[in-house]
Every structure is written in structure tokens, then in C-alpha cells.
Short mmCIF file of N, CA and C in Angstrom, two decimals:
data_model
loop_
_atom_site.label_atom_id
_atom_site.label_comp_id
_atom_site.label_asym_id
_atom_site.label_seq_id
_atom_site.Cartn_x
_atom_site.Cartn_y
_atom_site.Cartn_z
N MET K 1 -78.88 -52.57 1.85
CA MET K 1 -78.32 -51.39 2.45
C MET K 1 -78.08 -50.37 1.35
N THR K 2 -78.48 -49.17 1.64
CA THR K 2 -78.31 -48.14 0.62
C THR K 2 -76.87 -47.70 0.57
N GLU K 3 -76.52 -47.04 -0.51
CA GLU K 3 -75.14 -46.61 -0.71
C GLU K 3 -74.73 -45.53 0.28
N ALA K 4 -75.65 -44.65 0.67
CA ALA K 4 -75.34 -43.58 1.62
C ALA K 4 -75.02 -44.16 3.00
N VAL K 5 -75.77 -45.17 3.42
CA VAL K 5 -75.52 -45.79 4.72
C VAL K 5 -74.20 -46.55 4.68
N ARG K 6 -73.90 -47.22 3.57
CA ARG K 6 -72.66 -47.95 3.42
C ARG K 6 -71.45 -46.99 3.47
N ASP K 7 -71.53 -45.86 2.82
CA ASP K 7 -70.45 -44.88 2.84
C ASP K 7 -70.26 -44.29 4.23
N ASN K 8 -71.37 -44.05 4.94
CA ASN K 8 -71.30 -43.50 6.29
C ASN K 8 -70.66 -44.51 7.24
N ALA K 9 -70.95 -45.79 7.09
CA ALA K 9 -70.37 -46.82 7.94
C ALA K 9 -68.88 -46.95 7.69
N LYS K 10 -68.46 -46.79 6.45
CA LYS K 10 -67.04 -46.88 6.13
C LYS K 10 -66.27 -45.70 6.71
N LYS K 11 -66.89 -44.54 6.75
CA LYS K 11 -66.21 -43.35 7.26
C LYS K 11 -66.05 -43.41 8.78
N GLU K 12 -66.95 -44.08 9.48
CA GLU K 12 -66.89 -44.12 10.94
C GLU K 12 -65.81 -45.07 11.44
N ARG K 13 -65.54 -46.13 10.73
CA ARG K 13 -64.57 -47.11 11.18
C ARG K 13 -63.15 -46.65 10.83
N PRO K 14 -62.26 -46.60 11.80
CA PRO K 14 -60.88 -46.23 11.48
C PRO K 14 -60.18 -47.38 10.76
N GLU K 15 -59.26 -47.03 9.92
CA GLU K 15 -58.53 -48.03 9.16
C GLU K 15 -57.06 -47.96 9.54
N PHE K 16 -56.55 -49.07 10.05
CA PHE K 16 -55.16 -49.15 10.47
C PHE K 16 -54.44 -50.12 9.55
N ARG K 17 -53.51 -49.63 8.80
CA ARG K 17 -52.76 -50.51 7.90
C ARG K 17 -51.38 -50.82 8.46
N ASN K 18 -50.63 -49.82 8.78
CA ASN K 18 -49.29 -49.99 9.32
C ASN K 18 -49.14 -49.11 10.56
N ILE K 19 -48.28 -49.54 11.45
CA ILE K 19 -48.00 -48.73 12.64
C ILE K 19 -46.77 -47.91 12.34
N HIS K 20 -46.90 -46.62 12.47
CA HIS K 20 -45.79 -45.70 12.24
C HIS K 20 -45.03 -45.53 13.55
N VAL K 21 -43.82 -45.07 13.49
CA VAL K 21 -42.99 -44.88 14.67
C VAL K 21 -43.68 -43.95 15.67
N THR K 22 -44.38 -42.96 15.18
CA THR K 22 -45.05 -42.02 16.08
C THR K 22 -46.25 -42.66 16.78
N ASP K 23 -46.75 -43.78 16.27
CA ASP K 23 -47.89 -44.46 16.87
C ASP K 23 -47.48 -45.47 17.93
N LEU K 24 -46.20 -45.72 18.10
CA LEU K 24 -45.77 -46.76 19.03
C LEU K 24 -46.14 -46.46 20.47
N MET K 25 -46.17 -45.21 20.85
CA MET K 25 -46.52 -44.86 22.23
C MET K 25 -48.00 -45.10 22.51
N ASN K 26 -48.83 -45.09 21.50
CA ASN K 26 -50.26 -45.31 21.68
C ASN K 26 -50.65 -46.78 21.56
N TYR K 27 -49.75 -47.61 21.06
CA TYR K 27 -50.05 -49.02 20.84
C TYR K 27 -49.76 -49.80 22.11
N ARG K 28 -50.70 -50.58 22.58
CA ARG K 28 -50.53 -51.34 23.81
C ARG K 28 -50.52 -52.83 23.51
N LEU K 29 -49.43 -53.47 23.88
CA LEU K 29 -49.33 -54.92 23.73
C LEU K 29 -50.03 -55.61 24.89
N PRO K 30 -50.57 -56.79 24.66
CA PRO K 30 -51.07 -57.57 25.80
C PRO K 30 -49.88 -58.06 26.64
N LEU K 31 -50.18 -58.51 27.83
CA LEU K 31 -49.14 -58.95 28.74
C LEU K 31 -48.33 -60.11 28.16
N ALA K 32 -48.99 -60.99 27.44
CA ALA K 32 -48.28 -62.12 26.81
C ALA K 32 -47.30 -61.62 25.75
N GLY K 33 -47.64 -60.56 25.05
CA GLY K 33 -46.74 -59.99 24.06
C GLY K 33 -45.52 -59.36 24.71
N ILE K 34 -45.72 -58.72 25.85
CA ILE K 34 -44.61 -58.12 26.58
C ILE K 34 -43.65 -59.20 27.07
N VAL K 35 -44.21 -60.30 27.60
CA VAL K 35 -43.37 -61.41 28.07
C VAL K 35 -42.61 -62.02 26.90
N SER K 36 -43.24 -62.12 25.75
CA SER K 36 -42.57 -62.68 24.57
C SER K 36 -41.41 -61.79 24.13
N ILE K 37 -41.61 -60.49 24.12
CA ILE K 37 -40.54 -59.57 23.74
C ILE K 37 -39.41 -59.60 24.77
N LEU K 38 -39.76 -59.65 26.06
CA LEU K 38 -38.73 -59.74 27.10
C LEU K 38 -37.95 -61.04 27.00
N HIS K 39 -38.61 -62.12 26.55
CA HIS K 39 -37.93 -63.40 26.33
C HIS K 39 -36.85 -63.24 25.26
N ARG K 40 -37.18 -62.53 24.21
CA ARG K 40 -36.20 -62.31 23.14
C ARG K 40 -35.09 -61.38 23.59
N VAL K 41 -35.43 -60.33 24.32
CA VAL K 41 -34.42 -59.38 24.80
C VAL K 41 -33.46 -60.07 25.77
N SER K 42 -34.00 -60.88 26.67
CA SER K 42 -33.14 -61.57 27.63
C SER K 42 -32.24 -62.59 26.94
N GLY K 43 -32.75 -63.27 25.92
CA GLY K 43 -31.91 -64.20 25.16
C GLY K 43 -30.79 -63.48 24.43
N ALA K 44 -31.10 -62.34 23.84
CA ALA K 44 -30.07 -61.56 23.16
C ALA K 44 -29.04 -61.03 24.15
N LEU K 45 -29.48 -60.60 25.33
CA LEU K 45 -28.56 -60.10 26.35
C LEU K 45 -27.59 -61.19 26.77
N MET K 46 -28.11 -62.38 27.02
CA MET K 46 -27.23 -63.48 27.44
C MET K 46 -26.29 -63.88 26.31
N PHE K 47 -26.78 -63.88 25.10
CA PHE K 47 -25.94 -64.27 23.96
C PHE K 47 -24.81 -63.26 23.74
N LEU K 48 -25.14 -61.99 23.83
CA LEU K 48 -24.12 -60.96 23.57
C LEU K 48 -23.09 -60.87 24.69
N LEU K 49 -23.48 -61.18 25.91
CA LEU K 49 -22.54 -61.10 27.03
C LEU K 49 -21.84 -62.43 27.31
N LEU K 50 -22.15 -63.47 26.55
CA LEU K 50 -21.53 -64.77 26.77
C LEU K 50 -20.01 -64.75 26.63
N PRO K 51 -19.42 -64.11 25.62
CA PRO K 51 -17.96 -64.08 25.56
C PRO K 51 -17.32 -63.40 26.78
N PHE K 52 -17.93 -62.33 27.26
CA PHE K 52 -17.43 -61.64 28.44
C PHE K 52 -17.50 -62.53 29.67
N VAL K 53 -18.60 -63.25 29.84
CA VAL K 53 -18.76 -64.14 30.98
C VAL K 53 -17.76 -65.29 30.91
N LEU K 54 -17.57 -65.85 29.73
CA LEU K 54 -16.59 -66.93 29.58
C LEU K 54 -15.17 -66.44 29.83
N TYR K 55 -14.85 -65.22 29.41
CA TYR K 55 -13.54 -64.65 29.70
C TYR K 55 -13.33 -64.48 31.20
N LEU K 56 -14.34 -63.97 31.89
CA LEU K 56 -14.22 -63.81 33.34
C LEU K 56 -14.08 -65.16 34.03
N LEU K 57 -14.78 -66.17 33.55
CA LEU K 57 -14.65 -67.50 34.13
C LEU K 57 -13.23 -68.04 33.92
N GLN K 58 -12.71 -67.86 32.72
CA GLN K 58 -11.35 -68.31 32.42
C GLN K 58 -10.34 -67.60 33.32
N GLU K 59 -10.49 -66.30 33.47
CA GLU K 59 -9.56 -65.55 34.30
C GLU K 59 -9.68 -65.92 35.78
N SER K 60 -10.87 -66.24 36.23
CA SER K 60 -11.03 -66.59 37.64
C SER K 60 -10.45 -67.97 37.94
N LEU K 61 -10.37 -68.83 36.94
CA LEU K 61 -9.83 -70.18 37.14
C LEU K 61 -8.34 -70.29 36.84
N ARG K 62 -7.75 -69.25 36.31
CA ARG K 62 -6.35 -69.32 35.88
C ARG K 62 -5.39 -69.47 37.07
N SER K 63 -5.52 -68.63 38.08
CA SER K 63 -4.63 -68.70 39.25
C SER K 63 -5.30 -68.00 40.43
N GLU K 64 -4.62 -68.10 41.58
CA GLU K 64 -5.17 -67.43 42.76
C GLU K 64 -5.10 -65.91 42.62
N TYR K 65 -4.08 -65.43 41.94
CA TYR K 65 -3.93 -64.00 41.75
C TYR K 65 -5.04 -63.44 40.86
N THR K 66 -5.33 -64.11 39.74
CA THR K 66 -6.40 -63.62 38.86
C THR K 66 -7.76 -63.76 39.53
N PHE K 67 -7.92 -64.78 40.40
CA PHE K 67 -9.17 -64.91 41.13
C PHE K 67 -9.34 -63.75 42.11
N ALA K 68 -8.26 -63.34 42.75
CA ALA K 68 -8.33 -62.19 43.67
C ALA K 68 -8.67 -60.92 42.90
N ASN K 69 -8.08 -60.75 41.71
CA ASN K 69 -8.44 -59.59 40.88
C ASN K 69 -9.91 -59.66 40.45
N PHE K 70 -10.37 -60.85 40.12
CA PHE K 70 -11.78 -61.03 39.74
C PHE K 70 -12.70 -60.64 40.90
N MET K 71 -12.34 -61.02 42.11
CA MET K 71 -13.18 -60.70 43.27
C MET K 71 -13.21 -59.19 43.52
N ILE K 72 -12.09 -58.51 43.26
CA ILE K 72 -12.05 -57.06 43.42
C ILE K 72 -12.98 -56.40 42.39
N ILE K 73 -12.90 -56.87 41.16
CA ILE K 73 -13.77 -56.33 40.11
C ILE K 73 -15.23 -56.64 40.41
N ALA K 74 -15.51 -57.86 40.86
CA ALA K 74 -16.89 -58.28 41.12
C ALA K 74 -17.51 -57.55 42.31
N SER K 75 -16.70 -56.98 43.18
CA SER K 75 -17.26 -56.26 44.32
C SER K 75 -17.65 -54.82 43.99
N HIS K 76 -17.32 -54.35 42.80
CA HIS K 76 -17.67 -52.98 42.39
C HIS K 76 -19.17 -52.91 42.10
N PRO K 77 -19.84 -51.80 42.48
CA PRO K 77 -21.29 -51.69 42.28
C PRO K 77 -21.73 -51.80 40.81
N ILE K 78 -20.95 -51.28 39.90
CA ILE K 78 -21.33 -51.38 38.48
C ILE K 78 -21.26 -52.83 38.01
N ALA K 79 -20.25 -53.55 38.47
CA ALA K 79 -20.15 -54.98 38.13
C ALA K 79 -21.31 -55.75 38.73
N LYS K 80 -21.73 -55.36 39.92
CA LYS K 80 -22.89 -56.02 40.53
C LYS K 80 -24.17 -55.75 39.73
N LEU K 81 -24.29 -54.54 39.20
CA LEU K 81 -25.46 -54.24 38.37
C LEU K 81 -25.44 -55.06 37.07
N VAL K 82 -24.26 -55.24 36.49
CA VAL K 82 -24.16 -56.07 35.28
C VAL K 82 -24.52 -57.51 35.62
N MET K 83 -24.03 -58.01 36.75
CA MET K 83 -24.39 -59.37 37.17
C MET K 83 -25.89 -59.49 37.43
N LEU K 84 -26.47 -58.45 38.01
CA LEU K 84 -27.90 -58.47 38.27
C LEU K 84 -28.69 -58.48 36.96
N ALA K 85 -28.22 -57.74 35.96
CA ALA K 85 -28.88 -57.76 34.64
C ALA K 85 -28.78 -59.14 34.01
N LEU K 86 -27.64 -59.80 34.17
CA LEU K 86 -27.50 -61.16 33.64
C LEU K 86 -28.41 -62.14 34.39
N ILE K 87 -28.53 -61.96 35.69
CA ILE K 87 -29.41 -62.82 36.47
C ILE K 87 -30.86 -62.60 36.08
N TRP K 88 -31.24 -61.33 35.89
CA TRP K 88 -32.59 -61.07 35.41
C TRP K 88 -32.81 -61.72 34.04
N GLY K 89 -31.84 -61.57 33.14
CA GLY K 89 -31.97 -62.15 31.81
C GLY K 89 -32.13 -63.65 31.85
N TYR K 90 -31.32 -64.31 32.70
CA TYR K 90 -31.43 -65.76 32.80
C TYR K 90 -32.77 -66.17 33.38
N THR K 91 -33.19 -65.51 34.46
CA THR K 91 -34.46 -65.86 35.10
C THR K 91 -35.64 -65.62 34.15
N GLN K 92 -35.64 -64.47 33.49
CA GLN K 92 -36.72 -64.16 32.55
C GLN K 92 -36.75 -65.16 31.40
N HIS K 93 -35.59 -65.45 30.85
CA HIS K 93 -35.52 -66.36 29.71
C HIS K 93 -35.93 -67.78 30.12
N PHE K 94 -35.51 -68.21 31.30
CA PHE K 94 -35.86 -69.54 31.77
C PHE K 94 -37.37 -69.67 32.01
N CYS K 95 -37.93 -68.72 32.76
CA CYS K 95 -39.37 -68.80 33.09
C CYS K 95 -40.24 -68.66 31.84
N ALA K 96 -39.90 -67.74 30.96
CA ALA K 96 -40.68 -67.58 29.74
C ALA K 96 -40.48 -68.79 28.82
N GLY K 97 -39.30 -69.39 28.84
CA GLY K 97 -39.07 -70.59 28.05
C GLY K 97 -39.91 -71.75 28.54
N VAL K 98 -40.02 -71.91 29.84
CA VAL K 98 -40.89 -72.96 30.39
C VAL K 98 -42.34 -72.68 30.00
N ARG K 99 -42.74 -71.42 30.04
CA ARG K 99 -44.11 -71.06 29.64
C ARG K 99 -44.35 -71.42 28.18
N HIS K 100 -43.37 -71.12 27.32
CA HIS K 100 -43.53 -71.44 25.89
C HIS K 100 -43.55 -72.95 25.67
N LEU K 101 -42.76 -73.70 26.42
CA LEU K 101 -42.78 -75.16 26.28
C LEU K 101 -44.13 -75.74 26.69
N VAL K 102 -44.69 -75.21 27.77
CA VAL K 102 -46.02 -75.68 28.20
C VAL K 102 -47.06 -75.34 27.14
N MET K 103 -46.95 -74.15 26.56
CA MET K 103 -47.91 -73.77 25.52
C MET K 103 -47.71 -74.59 24.25
N ASP K 104 -46.47 -75.04 23.98
CA ASP K 104 -46.24 -75.93 22.85
C ASP K 104 -46.91 -77.28 23.04
N ALA K 105 -47.16 -77.66 24.29
CA ALA K 105 -47.89 -78.89 24.59
C ALA K 105 -49.40 -78.66 24.56
N HIS K 106 -49.82 -77.51 24.05
CA HIS K 106 -51.24 -77.13 23.91
C HIS K 106 -51.94 -77.03 25.27
N ILE K 107 -51.22 -76.52 26.24
CA ILE K 107 -51.79 -76.28 27.56
C ILE K 107 -51.78 -74.78 27.80
N GLY K 108 -52.93 -74.24 28.17
CA GLY K 108 -53.01 -72.82 28.50
C GLY K 108 -52.98 -71.90 27.30
N LEU K 109 -53.62 -72.29 26.22
CA LEU K 109 -53.61 -71.47 25.02
C LEU K 109 -54.72 -70.44 24.96
N ASP K 110 -55.75 -70.60 25.80
CA ASP K 110 -56.84 -69.62 25.75
C ASP K 110 -56.38 -68.30 26.36
N LYS K 111 -57.13 -67.28 26.10
CA LYS K 111 -56.72 -65.91 26.45
C LYS K 111 -56.48 -65.73 27.95
N ASP K 112 -57.37 -66.22 28.78
CA ASP K 112 -57.23 -66.03 30.22
C ASP K 112 -56.03 -66.79 30.78
N SER K 113 -55.84 -68.01 30.32
CA SER K 113 -54.68 -68.79 30.79
C SER K 113 -53.37 -68.17 30.34
N ALA K 114 -53.34 -67.68 29.12
CA ALA K 114 -52.12 -67.05 28.61
C ALA K 114 -51.81 -65.78 29.41
N ARG K 115 -52.83 -65.02 29.75
CA ARG K 115 -52.62 -63.81 30.54
C ARG K 115 -52.13 -64.17 31.95
N LYS K 116 -52.70 -65.21 32.54
CA LYS K 116 -52.28 -65.62 33.88
C LYS K 116 -50.86 -66.15 33.88
N SER K 117 -50.53 -66.95 32.88
CA SER K 117 -49.17 -67.51 32.85
C SER K 117 -48.14 -66.41 32.57
N ALA K 118 -48.50 -65.41 31.78
CA ALA K 118 -47.59 -64.29 31.53
C ALA K 118 -47.37 -63.50 32.82
N SER K 119 -48.42 -63.29 33.58
CA SER K 119 -48.26 -62.54 34.83
C SER K 119 -47.46 -63.36 35.85
N VAL K 120 -47.63 -64.69 35.85
CA VAL K 120 -46.85 -65.54 36.75
C VAL K 120 -45.36 -65.46 36.39
N VAL K 121 -45.05 -65.46 35.10
CA VAL K 121 -43.66 -65.35 34.65
C VAL K 121 -43.06 -64.03 35.13
N LEU K 122 -43.78 -62.94 34.98
CA LEU K 122 -43.27 -61.64 35.41
C LEU K 122 -43.09 -61.57 36.92
N VAL K 123 -44.04 -62.12 37.67
CA VAL K 123 -43.95 -62.08 39.13
C VAL K 123 -42.77 -62.91 39.63
N ILE K 124 -42.62 -64.12 39.09
CA ILE K 124 -41.50 -64.98 39.50
C ILE K 124 -40.17 -64.33 39.16
N THR K 125 -40.09 -63.74 37.97
CA THR K 125 -38.85 -63.09 37.57
C THR K 125 -38.50 -61.93 38.49
N VAL K 126 -39.47 -61.12 38.82
CA VAL K 126 -39.21 -59.97 39.71
C VAL K 126 -38.83 -60.43 41.11
N ILE K 127 -39.50 -61.45 41.62
CA ILE K 127 -39.20 -61.93 42.97
C ILE K 127 -37.80 -62.52 43.04
N VAL K 128 -37.46 -63.38 42.09
CA VAL K 128 -36.14 -64.01 42.11
C VAL K 128 -35.04 -62.96 41.92
N THR K 129 -35.25 -62.03 41.01
CA THR K 129 -34.24 -60.98 40.78
C THR K 129 -34.10 -60.09 42.01
N ALA K 130 -35.19 -59.78 42.67
CA ALA K 130 -35.12 -58.95 43.89
C ALA K 130 -34.40 -59.69 45.01
N LEU K 131 -34.66 -60.98 45.17
CA LEU K 131 -33.96 -61.75 46.20
C LEU K 131 -32.46 -61.83 45.92
N VAL K 132 -32.11 -62.05 44.68
CA VAL K 132 -30.69 -62.10 44.32
C VAL K 132 -30.05 -60.72 44.51
N ALA K 133 -30.77 -59.66 44.19
CA ALA K 133 -30.24 -58.30 44.37
C ALA K 133 -30.00 -58.01 45.85
N LEU K 134 -30.92 -58.45 46.70
CA LEU K 134 -30.73 -58.24 48.13
C LEU K 134 -29.50 -59.00 48.64
N LYS K 135 -29.31 -60.21 48.16
CA LYS K 135 -28.14 -60.99 48.56
C LYS K 135 -26.86 -60.41 47.95
N LEU K 136 -26.93 -59.97 46.70
CA LEU K 136 -25.76 -59.45 46.00
C LEU K 136 -25.25 -58.16 46.63
N PHE K 137 -26.17 -57.30 47.04
CA PHE K 137 -25.78 -56.02 47.62
C PHE K 137 -25.67 -56.07 49.14
N GLY K 138 -25.73 -57.28 49.70
CA GLY K 138 -25.44 -57.46 51.11
C GLY K 138 -26.50 -57.06 52.08
N VAL K 139 -27.76 -57.07 51.68
CA VAL K 139 -28.84 -56.71 52.61
C VAL K 139 -29.09 -57.87 53.58
N PHE K 140 -29.01 -59.09 53.06
CA PHE K 140 -29.08 -60.28 53.95
C PHE K 140 -28.19 -61.36 53.45
#
């Protein structure tokens, strides 16, 4: 190969070394990457809200009066949204965790299987969260 052709080939290929903050909107993760990030986000959400949940559990078990106060707080729409976020976090973390455990057993590691299992995790999470939301907000 001549040097002119080699230089021309190098100029045509883009070179990506690092992703800058301004490039994040143009970068597209595969579905499995999105599920992996959501797994981490849901785990962090549950971990950070664990002291609050344990405090509410303690207060609800303390007496009948504190349980009545807890029920009043839990009936507020903002509290229901927080509970729904926790339910989404648990469902997402559980389903993605099962997916990761299956993949640790060397099942479904090829690209198509990983894409299908990631979409199954997202579909199950959305369905379960929607059903709980309908029950939580009194639709059925």
C-alpha cells in the first residue's frame, strides 16, 4: 500500500478516544447497557431510602396512634409516588438481578439473547409497576 493511500484511509476513519460531556446526547447505549445502569440506579435508590423505610416501619409498629398517623401520611399522593418509585426500584433490581445471575451461569451471553433478556426485564418491570400503580391509586 502506498503512503498516499494509507494517509487517505487514516483521514477517513474517525477517531474516538474519550467521550466528552457534550457527546453524551449522541452516544447510544444498547438495551443491555440501559438495563445494567437502571439496575445500579435502583440499587442505589433502595439503599439510600432504606433508613427512611425502616423508620416508617418502626413508627407504624409502635402503637395504634402512630399507625393511624402513618396511614394518613401514606394516603397522600406524594407519598404514593415515593412508594411507587420504591416499588419500581425493587422490581427493576430484582428482575435485572435474576438476569445477571442467569448470565453468570453462562446462559444467554450472545448478543441476541442478551437483548431479548434485557427487553423482558424492562417489560416485566413496567407491567408490575403499572399494576401496582393502578392498585395504589385506587383504579381497581
